CSV table of C-alpha atoms in Angstrom, one decimal:
chain,number,residue,atom,x,y,z
A,1,MET,CA,-62.6,50.4,-40.8
A,2,THR,CA,-59.4,50.7,-42.7
A,3,ARG,CA,-57.9,47.4,-44.0
A,4,VAL,CA,-54.6,46.2,-45.3
A,5,ARG,CA,-55.0,43.5,-48.0
A,6,LEU,CA,-52.1,41.1,-48.7
A,7,TYR,CA,-51.3,40.2,-52.3
A,8,PRO,CA,-51.4,37.5,-53.6
A,9,SER,CA,-53.3,35.7,-50.8
A,10,GLY,CA,-56.1,38.3,-50.5
A,11,LYS,CA,-56.0,38.0,-46.7
A,12,GLU,CA,-57.2,41.2,-45.0
A,13,VAL,CA,-56.2,42.8,-41.7
A,14,ASP,CA,-58.1,45.6,-39.9
A,15,VAL,CA,-56.1,48.7,-39.0
A,16,THR,CA,-56.8,50.5,-35.7
A,17,PRO,CA,-56.8,54.3,-36.3
A,18,GLY,CA,-53.3,55.7,-35.7
A,19,ASP,CA,-51.5,52.3,-36.3
A,20,THR,CA,-48.9,51.8,-38.9
A,21,VAL,CA,-49.2,48.9,-41.4
A,22,LEU,CA,-46.4,47.0,-39.5
A,23,ALA,CA,-48.3,47.4,-36.2
A,24,ALA,CA,-51.6,46.2,-37.7
A,25,LEU,CA,-49.9,43.1,-39.3
A,26,GLU,CA,-48.1,42.2,-36.1
A,27,LYS,CA,-51.3,42.4,-34.1
A,28,ALA,CA,-52.8,40.0,-36.6
A,29,GLY,CA,-49.9,37.6,-36.2
A,30,TYR,CA,-48.0,38.3,-39.5
A,31,ALA,CA,-44.2,38.4,-39.2
A,32,LEU,CA,-43.3,41.2,-41.6
A,33,PRO,CA,-39.5,41.7,-41.5
A,34,ASN,CA,-38.4,44.8,-39.6
A,35,ASN,CA,-35.5,46.1,-37.6
A,36,CYS,CA,-35.3,49.8,-36.6
A,37,ARG,CA,-39.1,50.6,-36.6
A,38,ALA,CA,-38.1,54.2,-37.3
A,39,GLY,CA,-37.9,54.5,-41.1
A,40,ALA,CA,-34.1,54.1,-41.1
A,41,CYS,CA,-33.1,50.6,-42.1
A,42,GLY,CA,-35.4,49.6,-45.0
A,43,GLU,CA,-36.1,46.1,-43.7
A,44,CYS,CA,-39.9,46.5,-43.9
A,45,LYS,CA,-39.9,47.8,-47.5
A,46,VAL,CA,-42.8,46.4,-49.6
A,47,ARG,CA,-44.5,47.4,-52.8
A,48,VAL,CA,-47.9,49.0,-52.4
A,49,ARG,CA,-50.2,47.9,-55.2
A,50,SER,CA,-53.2,50.2,-54.5
A,51,GLY,CA,-54.5,52.7,-52.0
A,52,GLU,CA,-53.1,55.8,-50.3
A,53,PHE,CA,-50.9,56.1,-47.2
A,54,ASP,CA,-49.0,58.6,-45.2
A,55,GLN,CA,-45.3,57.5,-45.4
A,56,GLY,CA,-44.2,59.7,-42.5
A,57,MET,CA,-40.6,60.7,-42.0
A,58,VAL,CA,-38.1,58.2,-43.4
A,59,LEU,CA,-34.5,58.4,-44.5
A,60,ASP,CA,-33.6,58.5,-48.2
A,61,MET,CA,-31.0,55.8,-47.7
A,62,ALA,CA,-33.8,53.5,-46.5
A,63,LEU,CA,-36.3,54.4,-49.2
A,64,SER,CA,-35.0,56.2,-52.3
A,65,GLN,CA,-37.0,58.5,-54.5
A,66,GLU,CA,-36.8,56.0,-57.3
A,67,GLU,CA,-38.3,53.3,-55.0
A,68,ARG,CA,-41.1,55.7,-53.9
A,69,ASN,CA,-41.9,56.4,-57.6
A,70,GLU,CA,-42.1,52.6,-58.1
A,71,GLY,CA,-44.7,52.3,-55.3
A,72,TYR,CA,-42.6,51.1,-52.5
A,73,GLY,CA,-43.0,52.1,-48.9
A,74,LEU,CA,-41.7,51.4,-45.4
A,75,MET,CA,-44.4,49.8,-43.4
A,76,CYS,CA,-43.0,50.6,-40.0
A,77,MET,CA,-44.0,54.3,-40.6
A,78,ALA,CA,-46.7,54.0,-43.2
A,79,LYS,CA,-50.3,54.7,-42.1
A,80,PRO,CA,-53.2,53.9,-44.5
A,81,LEU,CA,-55.4,56.8,-45.5
A,82,GLY,CA,-58.1,55.2,-47.5
A,83,GLU,CA,-60.5,52.2,-47.0
A,84,VAL,CA,-58.1,49.5,-48.4
A,85,LEU,CA,-54.3,49.5,-48.8
A,86,GLU,CA,-53.1,46.5,-50.8
A,87,ILE,CA,-49.5,45.5,-50.4
A,88,GLU,CA,-47.3,42.7,-51.9
A,89,TRP,CA,-46.5,40.4,-49.1
A,90,GLY,CA,-46.3,36.7,-48.6
A,91,THR,CA,-47.4,33.8,-50.8
A,92,GLU,CA,-50.8,32.5,-52.0
A,93,ASP,CA,-51.4,30.9,-48.6
A,94,ALA,CA,-50.3,34.1,-46.8
A,95,LYS,CA,-47.0,32.5,-45.5
A,96,PRO,CA,-43.9,34.6,-45.7
A,97,LYS,CA,-41.7,34.5,-48.7
A,98,LEU,CA,-38.3,32.9,-48.0
A,99,PHE,CA,-35.1,35.0,-48.3
A,100,PRO,CA,-32.8,33.8,-51.0
A,101,PRO,CA,-29.9,31.8,-49.5
A,102,ARG,CA,-26.3,33.3,-49.6
A,103,GLU,CA,-23.2,31.1,-49.9
A,104,ASN,CA,-19.9,31.4,-48.0
A,105,VAL,CA,-20.8,34.3,-45.8
A,106,ARG,CA,-17.6,35.2,-43.8
A,107,CYS,CA,-18.4,35.4,-40.1
A,108,VAL,CA,-16.6,35.8,-36.8
A,109,VAL,CA,-17.3,34.1,-33.5
A,110,VAL,CA,-18.0,36.9,-31.0
A,111,ASP,CA,-18.7,34.6,-28.0
A,112,ARG,CA,-18.7,31.0,-26.9
A,113,ILE,CA,-20.7,29.5,-24.1
A,114,GLU,CA,-20.4,25.9,-22.8
A,115,ARG,CA,-24.1,25.2,-22.2
A,116,THR,CA,-23.6,21.5,-21.1
A,117,PRO,CA,-20.6,19.2,-21.3
A,118,ARG,CA,-21.8,18.2,-24.8
A,119,ILE,CA,-23.4,21.4,-26.1
A,120,VAL,CA,-21.5,24.6,-27.0
A,121,GLU,CA,-23.2,27.8,-28.0
A,122,LEU,CA,-21.6,30.0,-30.6
A,123,ARG,CA,-22.6,33.7,-31.1
A,124,ILE,CA,-21.7,34.6,-34.6
A,125,ARG,CA,-21.8,37.8,-36.6
A,126,PRO,CA,-21.3,38.2,-40.4
A,127,VAL,CA,-18.3,40.4,-41.3
A,128,GLY,CA,-20.3,42.1,-44.0
A,129,ASP,CA,-24.1,42.4,-44.5
A,130,THR,CA,-26.3,40.7,-42.0
A,131,LEU,CA,-27.9,37.3,-43.0
A,132,ARG,CA,-31.6,37.7,-43.4
A,133,TYR,CA,-33.7,34.7,-42.2
A,134,TRP,CA,-37.0,33.6,-40.6
A,135,PRO,CA,-37.0,32.2,-37.1
A,136,GLY,CA,-36.9,28.4,-37.3
A,137,GLN,CA,-34.5,28.3,-40.3
A,138,TYR,CA,-31.0,26.8,-40.3
A,139,VAL,CA,-27.6,27.5,-41.9
A,140,GLN,CA,-24.7,25.4,-43.0
A,141,LEU,CA,-21.4,25.9,-41.2
A,142,THR,CA,-17.8,25.1,-42.3
A,143,ASN,CA,-14.4,26.6,-42.1
A,144,ILE,CA,-13.2,29.5,-44.4
A,145,GLU,CA,-11.0,27.0,-46.4
A,146,ARG,CA,-14.0,24.6,-46.7
A,147,THR,CA,-11.9,21.7,-45.7
A,148,ILE,CA,-14.3,20.8,-42.9
A,149,PRO,CA,-17.5,19.0,-44.0
A,150,PRO,CA,-20.4,21.5,-44.1
A,151,ARG,CA,-23.0,20.7,-41.5
A,152,SER,CA,-26.5,22.2,-40.9
A,153,TYR,CA,-27.5,23.8,-37.6
A,154,SER,CA,-30.7,25.6,-36.6
A,155,ILE,CA,-30.5,29.2,-35.6
A,156,ALA,CA,-31.5,29.6,-32.0
A,157,ASN,CA,-32.5,33.3,-32.0
A,158,ALA,CA,-34.9,35.6,-33.8
A,159,PRO,CA,-33.3,38.2,-36.1
A,160,SER,CA,-31.7,41.0,-34.1
A,161,ASN,CA,-30.5,44.5,-34.8
A,162,ASN,CA,-26.8,43.6,-34.6
A,163,GLY,CA,-27.2,40.6,-37.0
A,164,GLU,CA,-26.0,38.1,-34.4
A,165,ILE,CA,-26.7,34.4,-35.1
A,166,ILE,CA,-26.8,31.9,-32.3
A,167,LEU,CA,-25.9,28.2,-33.0
A,168,GLN,CA,-26.1,25.4,-30.4
A,169,ILE,CA,-24.0,22.5,-31.4
A,170,THR,CA,-23.8,19.0,-29.8
A,171,ARG,CA,-20.5,17.2,-29.9
A,172,VAL,CA,-21.0,13.9,-31.8
A,173,PRO,CA,-18.2,11.4,-31.2
A,174,GLU,CA,-17.7,10.6,-34.9
A,175,GLY,CA,-18.7,14.1,-36.2
A,176,ALA,CA,-15.8,15.9,-37.8
A,177,THR,CA,-17.6,19.2,-37.9
A,178,SER,CA,-19.0,19.1,-34.4
A,179,ASN,CA,-15.6,18.1,-33.0
A,180,TRP,CA,-13.9,20.9,-34.9
A,181,VAL,CA,-16.4,23.4,-33.5
A,182,HIS,CA,-15.9,22.2,-29.9
A,183,ASP,CA,-12.1,21.9,-30.1
A,184,SER,CA,-11.1,24.8,-32.4
A,185,LEU,CA,-13.6,27.6,-32.4
A,186,HIS,CA,-13.2,30.5,-29.9
A,187,PRO,CA,-14.1,34.2,-29.8
A,188,GLY,CA,-12.3,35.7,-32.8
A,189,SER,CA,-12.4,32.6,-34.9
A,190,MET,CA,-13.5,32.9,-38.5
A,191,LEU,CA,-15.9,30.6,-40.2
A,192,SER,CA,-18.2,30.4,-43.2
A,193,LEU,CA,-22.0,30.2,-43.2
A,194,SER,CA,-24.4,29.5,-46.1
A,195,GLY,CA,-28.2,29.9,-45.9
A,196,PRO,CA,-30.8,30.4,-44.6
A,197,TYR,CA,-32.5,27.1,-45.5
A,198,GLY,CA,-35.6,25.3,-44.3
A,199,THR,CA,-39.4,25.9,-44.0
A,200,PHE,CA,-39.8,25.3,-40.2
A,201,ILE,CA,-41.3,28.7,-39.8
A,202,GLY,CA,-44.8,27.7,-39.1
A,203,ASP,CA,-47.8,29.8,-39.8
A,204,PRO,CA,-47.3,33.4,-38.8
A,205,ALA,CA,-51.0,34.2,-39.0
A,206,THR,CA,-52.1,31.5,-36.6
A,207,ASP,CA,-54.5,32.6,-33.9
A,208,ALA,CA,-54.4,29.2,-32.1
A,209,PRO,CA,-52.6,28.4,-28.8
A,210,VAL,CA,-49.1,27.1,-29.5
A,211,LEU,CA,-47.5,24.0,-28.1
A,212,CYS,CA,-43.8,23.5,-28.7
A,213,LEU,CA,-42.1,20.1,-28.1
A,214,ALA,CA,-38.3,19.8,-28.1
A,215,ALA,CA,-35.5,17.4,-27.2
A,216,GLY,CA,-31.8,18.1,-27.2
A,217,THR,CA,-30.6,20.8,-29.6
A,218,GLY,CA,-34.1,20.5,-31.2
A,219,LEU,CA,-34.6,23.3,-28.7
A,220,ALA,CA,-32.7,25.7,-30.9
A,221,PRO,CA,-35.3,26.4,-33.6
A,222,ILE,CA,-38.0,26.3,-31.0
A,223,LEU,CA,-36.2,29.1,-29.1
A,224,ALA,CA,-36.1,31.2,-32.2
A,225,LEU,CA,-39.8,30.8,-33.0
A,226,THR,CA,-40.7,31.4,-29.3
A,227,ASP,CA,-38.5,34.5,-29.1
A,228,ALA,CA,-40.1,36.0,-32.2
A,229,ALA,CA,-43.6,35.3,-31.0
A,230,LEU,CA,-43.0,36.8,-27.6
A,231,ARG,CA,-41.3,39.9,-29.1
A,232,ARG,CA,-44.2,40.7,-31.3
A,233,GLY,CA,-46.7,40.3,-28.5
A,234,PHE,CA,-48.5,37.1,-29.8
A,235,ASN,CA,-51.7,37.1,-27.7
A,236,LYS,CA,-52.3,33.3,-27.4
A,237,PRO,CA,-50.7,30.9,-25.0
A,238,VAL,CA,-47.3,29.6,-26.0
A,239,HIS,CA,-46.2,26.5,-24.0
A,240,LEU,CA,-42.8,24.8,-24.4
A,241,MET,CA,-42.2,21.2,-23.2
A,242,PHE,CA,-38.5,20.3,-23.3
A,243,SER,CA,-37.2,16.8,-22.8
A,244,ALA,CA,-33.8,16.3,-21.1
A,245,GLN,CA,-32.1,13.2,-19.6
A,246,THR,CA,-31.1,15.0,-16.4
A,247,GLU,CA,-31.6,18.4,-14.9
A,248,ALA,CA,-28.1,19.3,-15.9
A,249,ASP,CA,-29.1,18.9,-19.5
A,250,ILE,CA,-31.7,21.6,-19.4
A,251,TYR,CA,-29.7,24.4,-21.1
A,252,ASP,CA,-30.8,28.0,-21.6
A,253,ARG,CA,-32.8,27.5,-18.5
A,254,GLY,CA,-32.2,31.1,-17.3
A,255,LEU,CA,-33.7,32.5,-20.5
A,256,LEU,CA,-36.7,30.2,-20.3
A,257,GLU,CA,-37.4,31.1,-16.7
A,258,LEU,CA,-37.1,34.8,-17.6
A,259,TRP,CA,-39.8,34.3,-20.3
A,260,ASN,CA,-41.9,32.5,-17.7
A,261,LEU,CA,-41.8,35.6,-15.4
A,262,ARG,CA,-42.0,38.2,-18.1
A,263,HIS,CA,-44.7,36.8,-20.4
A,264,ARG,CA,-48.0,35.8,-18.8
A,265,ARG,CA,-49.0,33.6,-21.7
A,266,PHE,CA,-45.7,31.7,-21.9
A,267,LYS,CA,-45.1,28.4,-19.9
A,268,PHE,CA,-42.0,26.3,-19.7
A,269,ILE,CA,-42.4,22.7,-18.8
A,270,PRO,CA,-39.2,20.7,-18.4
A,271,THR,CA,-39.3,16.9,-18.4
A,272,LEU,CA,-36.6,14.4,-17.3
A,273,THR,CA,-36.1,10.9,-18.6
A,274,ARG,CA,-33.2,9.6,-16.5
A,275,GLU,CA,-33.8,11.1,-13.1
A,276,GLN,CA,-36.6,12.4,-10.9
A,277,LYS,CA,-36.6,15.9,-9.5
A,278,GLU,CA,-39.3,17.6,-7.4
A,279,GLY,CA,-41.3,20.0,-9.4
A,280,MET,CA,-40.4,18.4,-12.8
A,281,LEU,CA,-42.2,15.8,-14.9
A,282,HIS,CA,-40.6,12.5,-15.3
A,283,GLY,CA,-40.8,10.4,-18.5
A,284,ARG,CA,-40.9,10.9,-22.3
A,285,ILE,CA,-43.0,13.7,-23.7
A,286,PRO,CA,-45.2,11.4,-25.9
A,287,GLN,CA,-46.3,9.5,-22.8
A,288,LEU,CA,-46.8,12.7,-20.7
A,289,LEU,CA,-48.7,14.6,-23.3
A,290,ALA,CA,-52.2,13.3,-22.6
A,291,GLN,CA,-52.1,14.3,-18.9
A,292,GLN,CA,-51.0,17.8,-19.7
A,293,TYR,CA,-53.1,18.4,-22.8
A,294,PRO,CA,-56.0,16.0,-23.2
A,295,ASP,CA,-57.4,17.9,-26.2
A,296,LEU,CA,-55.0,19.3,-28.9
A,297,SER,CA,-57.6,19.8,-31.6
A,298,GLY,CA,-57.3,23.6,-31.5
A,299,HIS,CA,-53.5,23.8,-31.0
A,300,ALA,CA,-50.7,24.7,-33.4
A,301,ILE,CA,-47.9,22.1,-32.7
A,302,TYR,CA,-44.2,22.6,-33.3
A,303,ILE,CA,-41.9,19.6,-32.8
A,304,ALA,CA,-38.1,19.5,-33.1
A,305,GLY,CA,-35.6,16.8,-32.1
A,306,SER,CA,-34.4,13.4,-33.3
A,307,PRO,CA,-36.5,11.7,-36.0
A,308,GLU,CA,-37.7,9.1,-33.4
A,309,PHE,CA,-38.7,11.9,-31.0
A,310,VAL,CA,-40.6,13.8,-33.8
A,311,THR,CA,-42.4,10.7,-35.0
A,312,ASP,CA,-43.5,9.7,-31.5
A,313,CYS,CA,-44.6,13.2,-30.6
A,314,MET,CA,-46.6,13.5,-33.8
A,315,SER,CA,-48.4,10.2,-33.1
A,316,ALA,CA,-49.2,11.3,-29.6
A,317,ALA,CA,-50.4,14.7,-30.7
A,318,LYS,CA,-52.7,13.3,-33.4
A,319,ALA,CA,-54.2,10.8,-30.9
A,320,LEU,CA,-55.2,13.9,-28.8
A,321,GLY,CA,-56.9,15.5,-31.8
A,322,ALA,CA,-54.1,17.6,-33.3
A,323,ARG,CA,-54.8,18.3,-37.0
A,324,ASP,CA,-52.2,17.5,-39.7
A,325,GLU,CA,-52.2,21.0,-41.1
A,326,MET,CA,-51.5,22.4,-37.6
A,327,ILE,CA,-48.4,20.2,-37.0
A,328,HIS,CA,-45.0,21.6,-37.9
A,329,THR,CA,-41.9,19.3,-37.5
A,330,GLU,CA,-38.2,19.2,-37.9
A,331,GLY,CA,-36.1,16.2,-37.2
A,332,PHE,CA,-32.3,16.2,-36.8
A,333,PHE,CA,-30.3,13.3,-38.2
A,334,ASP,CA,-27.2,12.1,-36.3
A,335,GLN,CA,-24.0,13.4,-37.9
A,336,ALA,CA,-22.5,9.9,-37.5
A,337,LEU,CA,-24.9,8.3,-40.0
A,338,PRO,CA,-22.8,7.8,-43.2
A,339,GLU,CA,-25.7,7.2,-45.5
A,340,VAL,CA,-27.4,10.5,-44.7
A,341,PRO,CA,-25.9,14.0,-45.2
A,342,ALA,CA,-25.0,15.1,-41.6
A,343,GLY,CA,-27.2,17.6,-40.0
A,344,GLU,CA,-29.9,17.1,-42.7
A,345,ARG,CA,-33.4,17.8,-41.5
A,346,LEU,CA,-36.7,16.1,-41.9
A,347,MET,CA,-39.4,18.7,-42.5
A,348,GLY,CA,-43.1,18.5,-42.8
A,349,GLY,CA,-46.4,19.9,-41.6
A,350,HIS,CA,-46.5,22.8,-44.0
């Protein structure tokens, strides 16, 4: 059996005859960056340390002759020829390397959607080069003149071919930035992004069932992580419990219901805290967790929301057997808190 070995972790992945390196890594759960999957964009370019491979037909603009001479290849087209192909990818624990942040990236709002009376969704595209990021990361947003306080918002979609970034922003009564977003930004508006930041990207090589717990706009990074997992055909169950006050507060419901219908392993579980509706759970997720998942010892858990929500969900998950190393969290501070940088996240579990 042909294998791909990751350096520096030493992790190995079996390659089915005829598969590319990218396909083999994705089947094993590794999230190697890619875009065109046809040897034209260069997103999946990595250095090959040892072993032989058939590069296939790729464009020179995606992989120059100089890069080929230095040992680089495009993994979307590369097929191993020998017993072992060793490539430089990831860190010592086989997690993906983070992309270096960029500052003051000029962007334009291409669409604006009122998700709820308090949550607006912005669809943004950089004017120049796309912003490379991992699902689950966040960016800082401000105006071009930088007179609006920069605030951090999670990206709500996995990377796409057109470079679009989706942000879902709650209006905070005393939040200068959120009020500027809600009152002043429309399609065609310019703004500035810096990033990506954060390590809420989980373990791409996990082979455990995944349970996501979210409240409010904590749903945003969970959407990005789920989107990425479903796109690459993650073959374990992915369940998402979302806490809302009322049914009207369940935003992006159409997308979540589509995933329910399209992906057999995905399950969306809405919960309501301030009203009761037929077919929906009532109560806070930490109190509902045991009746839904009495044993979480084998699950990977992803939690995003307010610090109180994250803390309570962590405690409930641990009481049901969830292991510390399998819990990934991100807490959102209220922008109105003066002693804490607005939009700052609490991160742990890695």
